[in-house]
Coordinates of C-alpha atoms in Angstrom, one line a residue:
M1 CA 21.9 7.0 -59.2
H2 CA 18.5 8.7 -60.0
L3 CA 17.0 5.4 -60.9
N4 CA 18.2 3.8 -57.6
H5 CA 16.6 6.7 -55.7
V6 CA 13.3 6.1 -57.5
I7 CA 13.4 2.4 -56.8
Y8 CA 14.2 3.1 -53.1
Q9 CA 11.2 5.5 -52.9
L10 CA 8.9 3.0 -54.5
S11 CA 10.1 0.3 -52.1
S12 CA 9.5 2.5 -49.1
V13 CA 6.0 3.3 -50.2
F14 CA 5.3 -0.4 -50.8
M15 CA 6.6 -1.4 -47.4
T16 CA 4.7 1.4 -45.7
E17 CA 1.5 0.2 -47.3
L18 CA 2.2 -3.4 -46.5
I19 CA 2.8 -2.6 -42.9
S20 CA -0.3 -0.5 -42.7
T21 CA -2.3 -3.3 -44.2
K22 CA -1.0 -5.7 -41.7
S23 CA -1.5 -3.4 -38.7
N24 CA -5.2 -3.1 -39.5
S25 CA -5.6 -6.8 -38.7
P26 CA -6.9 -7.7 -35.3
F27 CA -4.1 -10.4 -35.3
S28 CA -1.2 -8.0 -36.1
T29 CA 2.1 -8.1 -34.1
G30 CA 1.6 -8.1 -30.4
L31 CA -2.2 -8.6 -30.3
P32 CA -2.3 -12.4 -30.3
A33 CA 0.0 -12.3 -27.2
L34 CA -2.3 -9.9 -25.4
Y35 CA -5.3 -12.1 -26.2
S36 CA -3.3 -15.0 -24.6
I37 CA -2.7 -12.9 -21.5
A38 CA -6.3 -11.9 -21.3
F39 CA -7.2 -15.6 -21.5
L40 CA -4.8 -16.4 -18.6
S41 CA -6.1 -13.4 -16.6
G42 CA -9.7 -14.9 -17.0
I43 CA -8.4 -18.2 -15.7
S44 CA -6.8 -16.4 -12.8
I45 CA -10.1 -14.7 -11.8
G46 CA -12.3 -17.6 -12.7
L47 CA -10.3 -20.2 -10.8
F48 CA -8.7 -18.5 -7.9
N49 CA -11.4 -16.1 -6.7
P50 CA -14.5 -18.4 -6.5
F51 CA -12.5 -21.3 -5.0
I52 CA -10.8 -19.1 -2.5
S53 CA -14.3 -18.1 -1.3
T54 CA -15.3 -21.8 -1.4
L55 CA -12.2 -22.7 0.6
M56 CA -12.9 -20.0 3.3
A57 CA -16.6 -21.0 3.5
Q58 CA -15.6 -24.6 4.0
H59 CA -13.4 -23.5 7.0
Q60 CA -16.5 -21.8 8.5
V61 CA -15.3 -18.3 7.8
D62 CA -18.1 -15.6 8.1
D63 CA -19.5 -14.1 4.9
L64 CA -18.3 -10.6 5.9
W65 CA -14.6 -11.9 6.1
I66 CA -15.0 -13.7 2.8
G67 CA -16.2 -10.4 1.2
A68 CA -13.5 -8.4 3.0
N69 CA -10.8 -10.8 1.7
S70 CA -12.0 -10.4 -1.9
T71 CA -12.3 -6.6 -1.4
V72 CA -8.6 -6.4 -0.3
Y73 CA -7.7 -8.1 -3.6
F74 CA -9.6 -5.6 -5.8
L75 CA -8.7 -2.6 -3.6
V76 CA -5.0 -3.3 -4.1
I77 CA -5.5 -3.5 -7.8
A78 CA -7.3 0.0 -7.7
L79 CA -4.8 1.6 -5.4
G80 CA -1.8 0.0 -7.2
T81 CA -2.8 1.6 -10.6
P82 CA -0.8 4.9 -10.0
F83 CA 2.2 2.8 -9.0
V84 CA 2.0 0.7 -12.2
V85 CA 1.7 3.9 -14.2
K86 CA 5.1 5.0 -12.8
V87 CA 6.6 1.5 -13.3
L88 CA 5.5 1.0 -16.9
P89 CA 7.7 3.7 -18.5
K90 CA 10.7 2.4 -16.6
L91 CA 10.3 -1.4 -17.1
G92 CA 8.4 -1.4 -20.4
L93 CA 5.2 -3.3 -21.2
R94 CA 6.8 -6.7 -21.5
K95 CA 8.8 -6.7 -18.2
T96 CA 6.0 -5.3 -16.3
M97 CA 3.6 -7.9 -17.5
M98 CA 6.1 -10.7 -16.8
L99 CA 6.6 -9.5 -13.3
G100 CA 2.9 -9.5 -12.6
L101 CA 2.4 -13.0 -14.0
T102 CA 5.4 -14.4 -12.0
M103 CA 4.1 -12.9 -8.7
M104 CA 0.6 -14.4 -9.3
G105 CA 2.0 -17.8 -10.1
I106 CA 4.1 -17.8 -6.9
S107 CA 1.6 -16.3 -4.5
A108 CA -1.8 -18.0 -5.5
P109 CA -0.9 -21.6 -4.4
L110 CA 0.2 -20.3 -1.0
F111 CA -3.5 -19.7 -0.2
T112 CA -4.2 -23.4 0.2
M113 CA -1.1 -23.9 2.4
T114 CA -2.3 -22.1 5.5
T115 CA -5.5 -21.5 7.5
S116 CA -4.3 -18.3 9.1
M117 CA -6.7 -15.3 8.5
P118 CA -3.9 -12.6 8.5
L119 CA -1.8 -14.7 6.1
W120 CA -4.8 -15.1 3.8
F121 CA -5.2 -11.3 3.6
I122 CA -1.5 -10.8 3.0
I123 CA -1.5 -13.4 0.2
R124 CA -4.6 -11.8 -1.3
A125 CA -2.9 -8.4 -1.3
V126 CA 0.2 -9.8 -3.1
M127 CA -2.2 -11.4 -5.7
G128 CA -3.8 -8.0 -6.1
I129 CA -0.5 -6.3 -6.8
A130 CA 0.4 -9.1 -9.3
C131 CA -2.9 -8.7 -11.2
C132 CA -2.7 -4.9 -11.2
L133 CA 0.8 -5.2 -13.0
Y134 CA -0.4 -7.4 -15.9
L135 CA -3.9 -6.0 -16.1
V136 CA -2.9 -2.3 -16.4
S137 CA 0.0 -3.1 -18.7
G138 CA -2.3 -5.4 -20.8
N139 CA -5.0 -2.8 -21.3
T140 CA -2.4 -0.2 -22.1
A141 CA -0.7 -2.4 -24.6
L142 CA -4.0 -3.2 -26.2
N143 CA -4.6 0.4 -27.0
H144 CA -1.0 0.9 -28.3
F145 CA -1.0 -2.1 -30.6
C146 CA -4.5 -1.7 -32.0
H147 CA -5.6 1.1 -34.4
E148 CA -8.8 3.1 -34.9
G149 CA -9.9 0.9 -37.7
N150 CA -9.9 -2.3 -35.6
R151 CA -10.3 -1.0 -32.1
A152 CA -13.8 -2.4 -31.5
I153 CA -13.1 -5.8 -32.8
V154 CA -9.7 -6.0 -30.9
N155 CA -11.5 -5.1 -27.7
G156 CA -14.1 -7.7 -28.5
L157 CA -11.6 -10.4 -29.2
N158 CA -9.7 -9.5 -26.0
A159 CA -12.9 -9.7 -24.0
L160 CA -13.7 -13.0 -25.7
A161 CA -10.3 -14.4 -24.7
F162 CA -10.8 -13.2 -21.1
T163 CA -14.3 -14.7 -20.9
F164 CA -13.1 -18.1 -22.3
G165 CA -10.5 -18.2 -19.6
F166 CA -13.0 -17.1 -17.0
G167 CA -15.2 -20.0 -18.1
I168 CA -12.4 -22.6 -18.2
G169 CA -11.2 -21.5 -14.7
P170 CA -14.1 -22.8 -12.7
V171 CA -14.4 -26.0 -14.8
I172 CA -10.7 -26.8 -14.2
G173 CA -10.9 -25.7 -10.6
S174 CA -14.0 -27.9 -9.8
A175 CA -12.4 -30.9 -11.6
F176 CA -9.3 -30.8 -9.4
Y177 CA -10.6 -29.1 -6.3
N178 CA -12.5 -32.3 -5.1
V179 CA -9.3 -34.2 -5.4
S180 CA -7.1 -31.6 -3.7
P181 CA -7.5 -27.8 -3.4
K182 CA -3.7 -27.6 -3.5
L183 CA -3.6 -29.4 -6.8
S184 CA -6.3 -27.1 -8.3
F185 CA -4.3 -24.0 -7.3
L186 CA -1.0 -25.4 -8.4
L187 CA -2.5 -26.2 -11.8
G188 CA -3.8 -22.6 -12.1
S189 CA -0.4 -21.4 -11.1
A190 CA 1.3 -23.4 -13.8
L191 CA -1.0 -21.9 -16.4
I192 CA -0.2 -18.4 -15.2
F193 CA 3.5 -19.1 -15.4
S194 CA 3.0 -20.1 -19.1
G195 CA 2.1 -16.5 -19.7
V196 CA 5.6 -15.4 -19.0
I197 CA 6.8 -17.5 -22.0
V198 CA 4.1 -16.1 -24.2
V199 CA 5.1 -12.5 -23.3
W200 CA 8.8 -13.2 -23.7
I201 CA 8.4 -14.7 -27.2
A202 CA 5.5 -12.9 -28.7
L203 CA 5.1 -9.4 -27.3
P204 CA 7.4 -6.7 -28.6
D205 CA 8.7 -4.3 -25.9
K206 CA 7.3 -0.8 -26.3
T207 CA 8.0 2.5 -24.6
V208 CA 4.9 3.9 -22.9
V209 CA 4.4 7.6 -22.3
F210 CA 1.5 8.7 -20.0
Q211 CA 0.0 12.1 -20.6
Q212 CA -0.7 13.1 -16.9
S213 CA -1.3 16.8 -17.4
S214 CA -4.8 16.3 -18.7
R215 CA -6.0 13.6 -16.2
S216 CA -8.9 15.6 -14.9
G217 CA -10.0 16.5 -18.4
I218 CA -9.7 12.7 -19.3
F219 CA -12.0 11.9 -16.4
N220 CA -14.7 14.4 -17.6
K221 CA -14.5 12.9 -21.1
L222 CA -14.9 9.3 -19.9
K223 CA -17.7 9.7 -17.4
L224 CA -20.0 7.2 -19.2
P225 CA -17.5 4.4 -19.9
L226 CA -16.1 4.8 -16.4
Q227 CA -19.6 4.2 -15.0
G228 CA -19.8 1.1 -17.2
A229 CA -16.3 0.0 -15.9
F230 CA -17.5 0.4 -12.2
A231 CA -20.8 -1.4 -12.7
Y232 CA -19.1 -4.3 -14.6
G233 CA -16.4 -4.7 -11.9
F234 CA -19.0 -4.5 -9.1
A235 CA -21.1 -7.3 -10.7
E236 CA -18.2 -9.5 -11.7
S237 CA -16.6 -9.4 -8.3
T238 CA -19.9 -10.1 -6.6
L239 CA -20.5 -13.0 -8.9
V240 CA -17.1 -14.7 -8.5
S241 CA -16.7 -14.0 -4.8
L242 CA -20.2 -14.5 -3.3
Y243 CA -22.3 -16.5 -5.7
P244 CA -20.4 -19.8 -5.1
V245 CA -21.2 -19.3 -1.3
Y246 CA -24.9 -18.5 -2.2
L247 CA -25.1 -21.8 -4.4
L248 CA -23.5 -23.8 -1.6
R249 CA -26.3 -22.7 0.7
Q250 CA -28.8 -23.7 -2.0
N251 CA -27.4 -27.2 -1.7
Y252 CA -25.4 -27.1 -5.0
N253 CA -22.3 -29.3 -5.0
I254 CA -18.9 -28.2 -6.3
E255 CA -19.5 -29.7 -9.7
Q256 CA -22.8 -27.9 -10.1
I257 CA -21.2 -24.6 -9.1
G258 CA -18.6 -25.1 -11.7
Y259 CA -21.1 -25.9 -14.4
T260 CA -23.3 -22.9 -13.5
F261 CA -20.3 -20.6 -13.9
A262 CA -19.4 -22.4 -17.2
V263 CA -23.0 -21.7 -18.5
F264 CA -22.6 -18.1 -17.6
V265 CA -19.3 -17.9 -19.5
V266 CA -20.6 -19.8 -22.5
G267 CA -23.3 -17.0 -22.9
G268 CA -20.5 -14.5 -22.9
L269 CA -18.4 -16.4 -25.3
L270 CA -21.2 -16.7 -27.8
S271 CA -22.4 -13.0 -27.5
T272 CA -19.2 -10.8 -27.1
V273 CA -17.9 -10.6 -30.7
P274 CA -21.3 -10.5 -32.4
V275 CA -22.6 -7.9 -30.1
T276 CA -19.6 -5.7 -30.5
H277 CA -19.8 -6.1 -34.2
I278 CA -23.5 -5.1 -34.2
A279 CA -22.6 -2.2 -32.0
D280 CA -20.1 -0.9 -34.6
K281 CA -22.9 -1.0 -37.3
F282 CA -25.9 0.3 -35.4
G283 CA -24.4 2.4 -32.6
R284 CA -22.6 1.4 -29.4
L285 CA -24.9 3.4 -27.0
K286 CA -28.0 1.7 -28.5
V287 CA -26.5 -1.8 -28.1
L288 CA -25.2 -0.9 -24.7
F289 CA -28.7 0.2 -23.5
M290 CA -30.2 -3.1 -24.7
S291 CA -27.4 -5.1 -23.0
V292 CA -27.8 -3.3 -19.7
S293 CA -31.6 -3.7 -19.7
I294 CA -31.1 -7.5 -20.1
V295 CA -28.4 -7.6 -17.4
I296 CA -30.9 -6.1 -14.9
L297 CA -33.6 -8.6 -15.7
S298 CA -31.3 -11.6 -15.6
F299 CA -29.7 -10.7 -12.3
L300 CA -33.1 -10.1 -10.8
S301 CA -34.2 -13.5 -11.9
L302 CA -31.0 -15.2 -10.5
S303 CA -31.6 -13.7 -7.1
L304 CA -35.3 -14.8 -7.0
I305 CA -35.3 -18.4 -8.5
Q306 CA -34.0 -21.5 -6.9
D307 CA -34.7 -24.2 -9.5
S308 CA -31.3 -25.4 -10.9
T309 CA -32.5 -25.6 -14.5
A310 CA -33.9 -22.1 -14.4
T311 CA -30.7 -20.8 -12.7
Q312 CA -28.5 -22.1 -15.6
I313 CA -30.9 -20.6 -18.1
F314 CA -30.7 -17.1 -16.5
A315 CA -26.9 -17.6 -15.9
F316 CA -26.5 -18.0 -19.7
I317 CA -28.6 -14.9 -20.3
A318 CA -26.7 -12.9 -17.7
G319 CA -23.3 -13.9 -19.2
A320 CA -24.5 -13.1 -22.7
S321 CA -25.7 -9.6 -21.7
I322 CA -23.0 -8.5 -19.3
S323 CA -19.9 -9.7 -21.2
P324 CA -20.1 -7.2 -24.1
I325 CA -20.4 -4.2 -21.6
F326 CA -16.7 -4.2 -20.9
P327 CA -15.4 -4.1 -24.5
L328 CA -18.2 -1.6 -25.4
A329 CA -17.1 0.7 -22.6
M330 CA -13.4 0.3 -23.7
A331 CA -14.3 1.1 -27.3
L332 CA -15.9 4.4 -26.1
I333 CA -12.6 5.4 -24.6
G334 CA -10.9 5.1 -28.0
A335 CA -13.6 7.2 -29.6
K336 CA -13.4 10.0 -26.9
L337 CA -9.6 10.4 -26.5
S338 CA -6.7 11.3 -28.6
R339 CA -4.0 8.7 -29.1
N340 CA -1.6 10.4 -26.7
E341 CA -4.3 10.3 -24.0
L342 CA -5.1 6.5 -24.5
S343 CA -2.5 5.3 -22.0
S344 CA -3.8 7.6 -19.2
G345 CA -7.4 6.7 -20.1
S346 CA -6.7 3.0 -20.0
A347 CA -5.1 3.3 -16.5
L348 CA -8.0 5.3 -15.3
F349 CA -10.5 2.8 -16.7
T350 CA -8.6 0.0 -15.0
A351 CA -8.6 1.8 -11.7
I352 CA -12.4 2.6 -11.7
Y353 CA -13.1 -1.0 -12.8
S354 CA -11.0 -2.2 -9.9
F355 CA -12.8 0.1 -7.5
G356 CA -16.0 -1.5 -8.7
C357 CA -14.5 -4.9 -8.1
T358 CA -13.5 -3.6 -4.6
A359 CA -16.9 -2.4 -3.6
G360 CA -18.8 -5.3 -4.9
P361 CA -18.0 -8.2 -2.5
I362 CA -18.0 -6.2 0.7
A363 CA -21.2 -4.2 -0.1
S364 CA -23.0 -7.2 -1.4
S365 CA -22.0 -9.3 1.6
L366 CA -23.4 -6.5 3.9
A367 CA -26.6 -6.6 1.9
I368 CA -26.9 -10.3 2.5
K369 CA -26.1 -10.0 6.1
L370 CA -28.8 -7.3 6.6
F371 CA -31.6 -8.5 4.3
G372 CA -30.8 -12.2 3.6
D373 CA -29.4 -14.4 0.8
G374 CA -32.0 -13.3 -1.7
Y375 CA -30.5 -9.8 -1.8
I376 CA -27.1 -11.0 -3.2
F377 CA -27.5 -9.0 -6.4
S378 CA -29.7 -6.1 -5.2
L379 CA -26.9 -3.6 -5.3
V380 CA -25.7 -4.9 -8.6
I381 CA -29.3 -4.3 -10.0
I382 CA -29.4 -0.8 -8.5
I383 CA -26.0 0.2 -9.9
F384 CA -26.9 -1.1 -13.4
A385 CA -30.3 0.7 -13.2
I386 CA -28.4 4.0 -12.6
F387 CA -26.0 3.3 -15.4
L388 CA -29.0 2.5 -17.7
F389 CA -30.5 5.9 -17.0
Y390 CA -27.3 7.7 -18.0
V391 CA -26.8 5.6 -21.2
G392 CA -30.4 6.3 -22.2
R393 CA -29.9 10.1 -21.6
Q394 CA -26.7 10.1 -23.6
N395 CA -28.3 8.1 -26.4
K396 CA -31.1 10.7 -26.6
K397 CA -28.5 13.5 -26.9
F398 CA -26.7 11.9 -29.8
P399 CA -29.2 9.5 -31.5
F400 CA -27.4 9.4 -34.8
R401 CA -23.9 8.9 -33.5
S402 CA -22.3 5.4 -33.9
A403 CA -20.6 5.8 -30.5

C-alpha cells in the first residue's frame, strides 16, 4: 500500500512537470487556435475595411462619410468592450468567439447588396459588434493560455498571424473585387466562418473572471502601453480606411493598391517576431523607441512622395516598424499586472486600441478636407511623436530594465 502511494506521488510529480514543460511552449493547448483566429481577424480588417472604403468611393460618397462609416465600426468595438466583459463570464471564451465570427460572416457580405447610406452604417455597426466579441475574447484568451515564460513570443506570433491575414486580405480582395465586389466579400465571409470550426475543435472552453475592483489602478499602471494601443489603432484604421482612397486619387488601380498593402504587410511579417525577440533580450522600451522613430519617418515619407516605387519601399519600412508596436505594448501589460488583473487589462487595452481606431478615420478625413490629401498621415505622425516622447522619458527612468 505504501509502495503504491509512492508510485502515485512520483507519477503525479512526473505529470505535473510534463504539463509544465508543454505549457511553456508557444504552441501549447489553445494557442494555435488563437493564432488562427488572429489570422482570420487580420483577413477581416485587411479585406473588408479597405474595400468598403473603395466601394463607397466608387459610389461617389464624400470622404467625410467614408471616414464616419469606418469610425462607427471602431466606435462600436470600443463601446462594446464593457458589454463583452459581462458576456464572457456567462458564455465562456469559446462561445463568445464563435458568436462574433458568425455575426461577422453573416453581416459583411450584406454591405455589397445595398447602396443605402443608413443601411451601410447599420451593417458596419453590426460588424463592429461582431469584431468586438472575437477581439476581446481572443486577447483575453491569449493572456490566459500563455505564461510569463512565453508571453512575449506568444504575443509576437499572434501579431504575426494577424499581420499575415491583414496582408492576404487585400490581395484576395483585389483579385476578386474586379470580377465582382459581392464575390470578394462572400469569399471573405467564408474564411471568417471557417474560424467557427477552428474554435469548436481546437480551443478549450475556459471560465474567465474579471477583476473589476482595481480598474482605475490598472489604468494608471498601463498608461504607456495604452498610449501605444491608441497610436497603433489610430494609424492602422487611417491606413486601411483612407489610404486606398488616397491612392485612387494618385491614379493607382485596384491591383496596385492591393500590392501596396501587401508590401506593407510583408514588412510586418518579416519584422514582428525578430523585433519582439530582440526586445526580450535588450529591453522592450529601447526597441519600442527605435520602432516608433522609424514609424514617424516612414509615414512622413508616404505622405510626401508620389512615385509608385518609392511608395512601396516606404510602405515596407512602415509595415516593418509599426507591426511590432502592438505586441510590444501587449507584452508590457503582462509585465505590469498580476495574473488576476490580466483579463481586465486586456479588455482595457482592446477598448483604448478601438478608440484609436475610432478616432483615426474621422480625424484624418477632417485633416484631408481642411488641408489637402498630403496631410492624410499628419495626425498619425503627431500622435506617434507624443508617444515617442513618453517612451523616451520612461526609458530614461528605467534604463536597465528589460521592460
